[in-house]
Short mmCIF file of C-alpha atoms in Angstrom, two decimals:
data_model
loop_
_atom_site.label_atom_id
_atom_site.label_comp_id
_atom_site.label_asym_id
_atom_site.label_seq_id
_atom_site.Cartn_x
_atom_site.Cartn_y
_atom_site.Cartn_z
CA MET A 1 -7.21 10.44 19.11
CA PHE A 2 -4.81 11.00 16.21
CA ALA A 3 -2.24 8.65 17.73
CA ALA A 4 -4.97 6.01 18.08
CA ARG A 5 -5.79 6.40 14.39
CA GLU A 6 -2.15 5.79 13.51
CA THR A 7 -2.20 2.70 15.72
CA LEU A 8 -5.23 1.50 13.78
CA ARG A 9 -3.41 2.17 10.50
CA ASN A 10 -0.42 0.20 11.75
CA SER A 11 -2.72 -2.71 12.63
CA GLU A 12 -4.17 -2.66 9.12
CA ASN A 13 -0.64 -2.58 7.76
CA GLN A 14 0.40 -5.64 9.79
CA VAL A 15 -2.78 -7.61 9.06
CA LEU A 16 -2.34 -7.20 5.31
CA LEU A 17 1.33 -8.20 5.51
CA ASP A 18 0.44 -11.27 7.58
CA GLY A 19 -2.25 -12.15 5.06
CA VAL A 20 0.13 -11.88 2.11
CA THR A 21 2.75 -13.94 3.94
CA ALA A 22 0.24 -16.68 4.79
CA TYR A 23 -1.05 -16.69 1.20
CA MET A 24 2.41 -17.00 -0.33
CA ASN A 25 3.43 -19.65 2.21
CA VAL A 26 0.55 -21.83 1.06
CA MET A 27 1.50 -21.23 -2.57
CA ARG A 28 5.12 -22.11 -1.81
CA ASP A 29 4.40 -25.28 0.14
CA THR A 30 1.82 -26.42 -2.41
CA ALA A 31 4.35 -26.06 -5.21
CA ILE A 32 7.08 -27.81 -3.19
CA LEU A 33 4.67 -30.66 -2.47
CA GLY A 34 4.10 -31.02 -6.21
CA VAL A 35 7.85 -31.08 -6.82
CA ARG A 36 8.37 -33.73 -4.12
CA ARG A 37 5.50 -35.86 -5.41
CA SER A 38 6.81 -35.70 -8.97
CA ASN A 39 10.26 -36.60 -7.70
CA VAL A 40 8.91 -39.72 -5.97
CA GLU A 41 7.16 -40.78 -9.17
CA VAL A 42 10.39 -40.36 -11.15
CA LEU A 43 12.40 -42.27 -8.55
CA GLU A 44 9.88 -45.10 -8.54
CA GLU A 45 10.20 -45.39 -12.30
CA GLN A 46 13.98 -45.15 -11.96
CA LEU A 47 13.98 -48.00 -9.42
CA ARG A 48 11.81 -50.15 -11.68
CA GLN A 49 14.22 -49.67 -14.58
CA VAL A 50 17.26 -50.42 -12.41
CA ARG A 51 15.67 -53.63 -11.16
CA ASP A 52 14.92 -54.70 -14.72
CA ARG A 53 18.52 -54.03 -15.71
CA PHE A 54 19.71 -55.91 -12.60
CA ASN A 55 17.64 -58.94 -13.60
CA VAL A 56 19.41 -59.10 -16.95
CA GLY A 57 22.82 -58.48 -15.39
CA GLU A 58 23.49 -54.97 -16.67
CA VAL A 59 23.89 -53.40 -13.19
CA THR A 60 24.86 -54.62 -9.76
CA ARG A 61 23.01 -54.94 -6.49
CA THR A 62 24.70 -51.73 -5.39
CA ASP A 63 22.84 -49.77 -8.09
CA VAL A 64 19.53 -51.18 -6.88
CA ALA A 65 20.34 -50.27 -3.28
CA GLN A 66 21.27 -46.73 -4.29
CA SER A 67 17.96 -46.32 -6.11
CA GLU A 68 16.03 -47.71 -3.15
CA ALA A 69 17.81 -45.35 -0.75
CA GLN A 70 17.10 -42.34 -2.96
CA LEU A 71 13.44 -43.33 -3.23
CA ALA A 72 13.16 -43.70 0.55
CA ALA A 73 14.70 -40.25 1.00
CA GLY A 74 12.31 -38.83 -1.60
CA ARG A 75 9.30 -40.29 0.23
CA THR A 76 10.55 -38.77 3.49
CA GLN A 77 10.82 -35.40 1.80
CA LEU A 78 7.31 -35.85 0.45
CA LEU A 79 5.92 -36.54 3.93
CA THR A 80 7.73 -33.48 5.26
CA ALA A 81 6.27 -31.34 2.47
CA GLU A 82 2.77 -32.61 3.28
CA SER A 83 3.27 -31.76 6.94
CA ASN A 84 4.53 -28.28 6.10
CA LEU A 85 1.55 -27.65 3.84
CA THR A 86 -0.88 -28.75 6.55
CA THR A 87 0.72 -26.27 8.96
CA THR A 88 0.65 -23.37 6.51
CA ARG A 89 -2.95 -24.10 5.54
CA ALA A 90 -3.94 -23.97 9.21
CA ASN A 91 -2.09 -20.68 9.62
CA TYR A 92 -3.84 -19.37 6.51
CA ARG A 93 -7.20 -20.27 8.04
CA ARG A 94 -6.24 -18.46 11.26
CA ILE A 95 -5.25 -15.24 9.49
CA ILE A 96 -7.59 -15.12 6.47
CA GLY A 97 -10.63 -16.76 8.05
CA ASN A 98 -11.29 -19.55 5.55
CA ASP A 99 -9.50 -22.47 3.94
CA PRO A 100 -7.32 -21.83 0.87
CA VAL A 101 -9.12 -22.91 -2.28
CA SER A 102 -7.95 -22.37 -5.88
CA LEU A 103 -5.37 -19.73 -5.04
CA ALA A 104 -4.07 -17.65 -7.94
CA PRO A 105 -0.32 -17.03 -8.25
CA GLY A 106 0.85 -14.01 -6.30
CA SER A 107 2.64 -11.10 -7.92
CA PRO A 108 4.95 -8.38 -6.52
CA VAL A 109 3.71 -4.83 -5.92
CA ASP A 110 6.73 -3.05 -7.36
CA ARG A 111 4.46 -0.55 -9.13
CA PHE A 112 3.54 0.95 -5.75
CA LEU A 113 7.12 1.19 -4.49
CA PRO A 114 9.51 4.15 -4.70
CA ALA A 115 12.29 3.85 -7.26
CA THR A 116 15.23 3.98 -4.85
CA LEU A 117 16.14 3.06 -1.31
CA ALA A 118 16.71 6.70 -0.36
CA THR A 119 13.23 7.66 -1.53
CA SER A 120 11.75 4.74 0.36
CA ILE A 121 13.47 5.81 3.59
CA ASN A 122 12.35 9.42 3.20
CA THR A 123 8.79 8.28 2.57
CA GLY A 124 8.85 5.91 5.54
CA LEU A 125 10.14 8.57 7.94
CA ILE A 126 7.06 10.63 7.08
CA GLU A 127 4.26 8.11 6.47
CA ASN A 128 5.12 5.09 8.60
CA PRO A 129 2.33 4.86 11.23
CA ASN A 130 4.78 4.15 14.03
CA VAL A 131 6.61 7.39 13.25
CA THR A 132 3.46 9.49 13.00
CA ALA A 133 2.09 7.98 16.22
CA ALA A 134 5.33 8.91 18.00
CA MET A 135 5.03 12.46 16.66
CA TYR A 136 1.52 12.74 18.05
CA GLY A 137 2.87 11.43 21.35
CA ILE A 138 5.22 14.43 21.48
CA ASP A 139 2.29 16.79 20.90
CA VAL A 140 0.35 15.20 23.75
CA SER A 141 3.32 15.43 26.11
CA TYR A 142 3.88 19.08 25.18
CA LEU A 143 0.26 19.94 25.93
CA GLN A 144 0.52 18.11 29.23
CA VAL A 145 3.45 20.34 30.20
CA LYS A 146 1.38 23.44 29.48
CA ILE A 147 -1.55 22.06 31.47
CA ASN A 148 0.66 21.38 34.47
CA GLU A 149 2.24 24.84 34.19
CA GLY A 150 -1.26 26.27 34.44
CA ALA A 151 -1.32 25.26 38.11
CA LEU A 152 1.13 28.14 38.82
CA PHE A 153 -1.01 30.79 37.18
CA PRO A 154 -3.42 33.02 39.16
CA THR A 155 -7.05 31.98 39.35
CA VAL A 156 -9.74 34.66 38.96
CA THR A 157 -13.27 33.91 40.14
CA LEU A 158 -16.21 36.25 39.42
CA GLN A 159 -19.60 35.87 41.10
CA GLY A 160 -22.68 38.00 40.66
CA SER A 161 -26.28 37.89 41.91
CA VAL A 162 -29.46 39.91 41.31
CA GLN A 163 -32.55 39.65 43.47
CA GLN A 164 -35.90 41.38 43.15
CA ALA A 165 -38.85 40.80 45.48
CA TRP A 166 -42.42 42.04 45.91
CA ASP A 167 -44.27 42.24 49.22
CA SER A 168 -48.01 42.43 49.73
CA THR A 169 -47.60 44.89 52.58
CA LEU A 170 -47.69 48.59 51.89
CA GLN A 171 -44.56 49.33 53.86
CA LEU A 172 -42.11 47.68 51.39
CA PRO A 173 -43.94 46.76 48.21
CA ARG A 174 -40.77 46.15 46.23
CA SER A 175 -37.10 45.46 46.91
CA PHE A 176 -34.11 45.08 44.56
CA ASN A 177 -30.62 43.81 45.49
CA ALA A 178 -27.56 43.26 43.31
CA SER A 179 -24.06 42.18 44.26
CA ALA A 180 -20.83 41.24 42.55
CA THR A 181 -17.63 39.79 43.97
CA ALA A 182 -14.27 39.08 42.44
CA GLN A 183 -11.64 36.77 43.90
CA VAL A 184 -8.04 36.42 42.77
CA VAL A 185 -6.00 33.47 44.05
CA VAL A 186 -2.26 33.59 43.50
CA PRO A 187 -0.48 30.29 44.32
CA ILE A 188 2.70 30.95 46.26
CA TYR A 189 3.81 27.62 47.63
CA GLN A 190 1.77 24.46 48.14
CA GLY A 191 4.37 21.90 49.10
CA GLY A 192 6.12 21.75 45.70
CA ALA A 193 3.75 19.22 44.12
CA GLU A 194 3.01 21.49 41.15
CA TYR A 195 6.69 22.07 40.43
CA ALA A 196 7.42 18.36 40.66
CA LEU A 197 4.57 17.58 38.29
CA ILE A 198 5.88 20.11 35.77
CA ARG A 199 9.36 18.63 35.94
CA GLN A 200 7.93 15.17 35.53
CA SER A 201 5.92 16.17 32.45
CA LYS A 202 8.99 17.84 30.91
CA GLU A 203 10.97 14.66 31.42
CA SER A 204 8.15 12.73 29.77
CA LEU A 205 8.30 15.16 26.84
CA ALA A 206 12.03 14.56 26.48
CA GLN A 207 11.40 10.82 26.64
CA GLN A 208 8.84 11.07 23.83
CA ARG A 209 11.36 12.96 21.69
CA LEU A 210 13.96 10.27 22.27
CA ASN A 211 11.34 7.65 21.46
CA LEU A 212 10.65 9.40 18.14
CA ASP A 213 14.35 9.22 17.28
CA LEU A 214 14.37 5.53 18.20
CA VAL A 215 11.28 4.79 16.10
CA ARG A 216 12.78 6.62 13.13
CA ASP A 217 16.01 4.63 13.44
CA GLN A 218 14.03 1.38 13.64
CA THR A 219 11.94 2.38 10.63
CA ARG A 220 15.05 3.26 8.64
CA ALA A 221 16.63 -0.10 9.48
CA THR A 222 13.43 -2.00 8.64
CA ILE A 223 13.13 -0.30 5.26
CA ALA A 224 16.78 -0.95 4.44
CA GLN A 225 16.44 -4.61 5.42
CA ALA A 226 13.24 -5.10 3.40
CA TRP A 227 14.74 -3.28 0.42
CA GLY A 228 17.84 -5.47 0.56
CA GLN A 229 15.67 -8.60 0.65
CA LEU A 230 13.72 -7.31 -2.33
CA ILE A 231 16.86 -6.70 -4.42
CA ALA A 232 18.28 -10.07 -3.38
CA GLY A 233 14.96 -11.74 -4.17
CA ARG A 234 15.01 -10.43 -7.73
CA SER A 235 18.49 -11.83 -8.28
CA GLN A 236 17.65 -15.12 -6.58
CA VAL A 237 14.67 -15.71 -8.85
CA ALA A 238 16.78 -15.17 -11.95
CA SER A 239 19.56 -17.40 -10.60
CA ALA A 240 17.14 -20.13 -9.58
CA GLN A 241 15.50 -20.12 -13.00
CA ALA A 242 18.90 -20.48 -14.64
CA GLN A 243 19.74 -23.27 -12.20
CA VAL A 244 16.55 -25.17 -13.06
CA THR A 245 17.22 -24.87 -16.78
CA ALA A 246 20.80 -26.05 -16.40
CA SER A 247 19.78 -28.91 -14.09
CA GLU A 248 17.18 -30.14 -16.58
CA ILE A 249 19.75 -30.15 -19.38
CA ALA A 250 22.27 -31.90 -17.13
CA LEU A 251 19.79 -34.58 -16.08
CA ASN A 252 18.80 -35.35 -19.66
CA GLY A 253 22.47 -35.58 -20.62
CA VAL A 254 23.36 -37.87 -17.72
CA ARG A 255 20.45 -40.17 -18.56
CA GLU A 256 21.56 -40.46 -22.17
CA GLU A 257 25.13 -41.15 -21.10
CA ALA A 258 23.92 -43.75 -18.60
CA ARG A 259 22.12 -45.63 -21.39
CA VAL A 260 25.40 -46.13 -23.21
CA GLY A 261 27.31 -46.99 -20.07
CA GLN A 262 29.23 -43.75 -19.64
CA ARG A 263 27.41 -42.81 -16.41
CA THR A 264 26.45 -44.77 -13.33
CA THR A 265 23.08 -45.05 -11.62
CA LEU A 266 24.39 -42.85 -8.83
CA ASP A 267 25.17 -40.09 -11.34
CA VAL A 268 21.58 -40.19 -12.57
CA LEU A 269 20.22 -40.09 -9.02
CA ASN A 270 22.44 -37.15 -8.10
CA ALA A 271 21.37 -35.24 -11.20
CA GLN A 272 17.72 -35.93 -10.38
CA GLN A 273 18.19 -34.68 -6.82
CA ALA A 274 19.98 -31.57 -8.09
CA LEU A 275 16.99 -30.78 -10.31
CA VAL A 276 14.55 -31.25 -7.42
CA ASN A 277 16.61 -28.95 -5.22
CA ALA A 278 16.78 -26.34 -7.99
CA ARG A 279 13.02 -26.38 -8.49
CA SER A 280 12.43 -26.09 -4.74
CA SER A 281 14.88 -23.17 -4.57
CA LEU A 282 13.00 -21.44 -7.40
CA VAL A 283 9.69 -21.81 -5.58
CA VAL A 284 11.16 -20.39 -2.37
CA ALA A 285 12.80 -17.51 -4.25
CA GLN A 286 9.54 -16.59 -5.99
CA ARG A 287 7.72 -16.58 -2.65
CA ASP A 288 10.41 -14.45 -1.00
CA ARG A 289 10.37 -12.04 -3.95
CA VAL A 290 6.66 -11.34 -3.57
CA VAL A 291 6.68 -11.10 0.23
CA ALA A 292 9.70 -8.76 0.15
CA SER A 293 7.88 -6.28 -2.09
CA TYR A 294 4.96 -6.17 0.34
CA ALA A 295 7.39 -5.86 3.26
CA VAL A 296 8.90 -2.72 1.70
CA LEU A 297 5.43 -1.28 1.14
CA SER A 298 4.58 -2.04 4.76
CA ALA A 299 7.80 -0.49 6.07
CA ILE A 300 7.15 2.82 4.32
CA GLY A 301 3.59 2.89 5.67
CA LYS A 302 1.64 2.46 2.44
CA LEU A 303 0.35 -1.09 2.78
CA SER A 304 -3.37 -0.46 3.07
CA ALA A 305 -6.56 -1.53 1.33
CA GLN A 306 -6.92 1.96 -0.10
CA SER A 307 -3.42 2.18 -1.56
CA LEU A 308 -3.71 -1.32 -3.05
CA LYS A 309 -7.13 -0.44 -4.47
CA LEU A 310 -8.69 -3.54 -2.95
CA LYS A 311 -12.35 -4.26 -3.51
CA ALA A 312 -13.23 -3.87 0.15
CA GLU A 313 -15.15 -1.47 2.35
CA ILE A 314 -12.70 1.18 3.55
CA TYR A 315 -13.06 2.09 7.22
CA ASP A 316 -13.04 5.85 7.77
CA ALA A 317 -12.04 6.67 11.34
CA ARG A 318 -12.91 10.35 10.88
CA GLN A 319 -16.43 9.53 9.75
CA HIS A 320 -16.92 7.19 12.70
CA TYR A 321 -15.72 9.89 15.09
CA GLU A 322 -18.12 12.45 13.63
CA GLN A 323 -21.01 10.00 14.00
CA VAL A 324 -20.46 9.56 17.75
CA GLN A 325 -19.20 13.04 18.57
CA GLY A 326 -21.59 14.79 20.95
CA LYS A 327 -23.86 11.75 21.30
CA LEU A 328 -25.21 12.14 24.84
CA TRP A 329 -27.41 9.06 25.01
CA GLY A 330 -28.08 5.79 23.24
CA THR A 331 -26.18 2.49 23.23
CA GLN A 332 -26.13 1.69 19.53
CA THR A 333 -22.95 1.99 17.50
CA PRO A 334 -23.03 3.86 14.18
CA ASP A 335 -23.52 0.62 12.24
CA GLY A 336 -26.68 -0.16 14.23
CA ARG A 337 -25.36 -2.79 16.67
#
C-alpha cells in the first residue's frame, strides 16, 4: 500500500514535469516563430532597398542575389518554426488537455530548491518517490521471509465442545457432555519445499536491497545532471543576453558603414543573421533555464501540487483508503461514481 502511494506520487511528479516542459516548449517555439517572422520582414525590406540601389547602379547583381538567397533561407526557417510550433501545440494539448491560449511567461522555481548540490542530493535520497518505494519494497520482502519461515514452526490446534440435552422420558431427563482436544503438529520434513521457499524469499530480499542501492545511484546521478543543467542554464541566459545586445549594436554599426560604402551587402546580411541566431539562442536558454529548475525539483521528489501551492484539489490517498477500508458491500467509489 505504501509503495503504491509512492508510485502515485512519482506519477504526479512526472505529470507536472511533462506539463511544465510542454508549456515552455510552446513558449519557446512561439517566440522563435516571432523572431523568424520579424527576420523575414527585415530581409524583405533589405531586398527592396538593394534592388533600388541596383537600379541606380550603386550595387551589383551579386548583391541582389545574396539578398534573395538570404530571404529564401529566412522563409525556410520561418516555415520550419511554424511546423515546430504546430507539433509542440499538439503535444501541449495531449498533456494539458486543452489548446494553449494566452500563455504567461514561465519563471524558475529556485525559491523551492535547496541552496547547494550536496543538500539537493541528500534531500533526494530521502524524499524521491522512487527511493521511498524501493525502501518499502525491502520491508515487504522482509515480511515475506518471516511468513515463509512460519511454515517451519509448530502448529497448535485447540477444539472444544459442550452439549446439553433434555429428554421427555423419566429415565434420563437431562444429559451434559463436554470435551476438549489439543493437537500439536511439528513439521519435520515435507520434501524441502518450505526450505526452498525461504531461500527464495531471502534472495528476493537481497535483490530488493541491491535495487535500493541502484535507485539511489540513479537518483544521485539524475539530481547532479539536473543541477548541472540549471547552473549552465543560468550562465547561458546571461551570455545569450549579452550576445543579443552586442549583435544589435554590431548590426546597427554595419548598416551605417554600408550606407557610406565601407561595408558590403553581405556584411549586413551576415550581421542580421547573427542577430537572429542570438535572439533564438536567448529564447532557448530561457526555456532551458526554467525547465532545469523544475527538473531539479522533480529529481529531489518535491515537485507536487502541494509543494508548489497550486490552486488545485489535492488528492489524499490516506483519506481515500480510510473511506473504503472495511467496506463490505456497495459498488460506489468515495466520490459517488
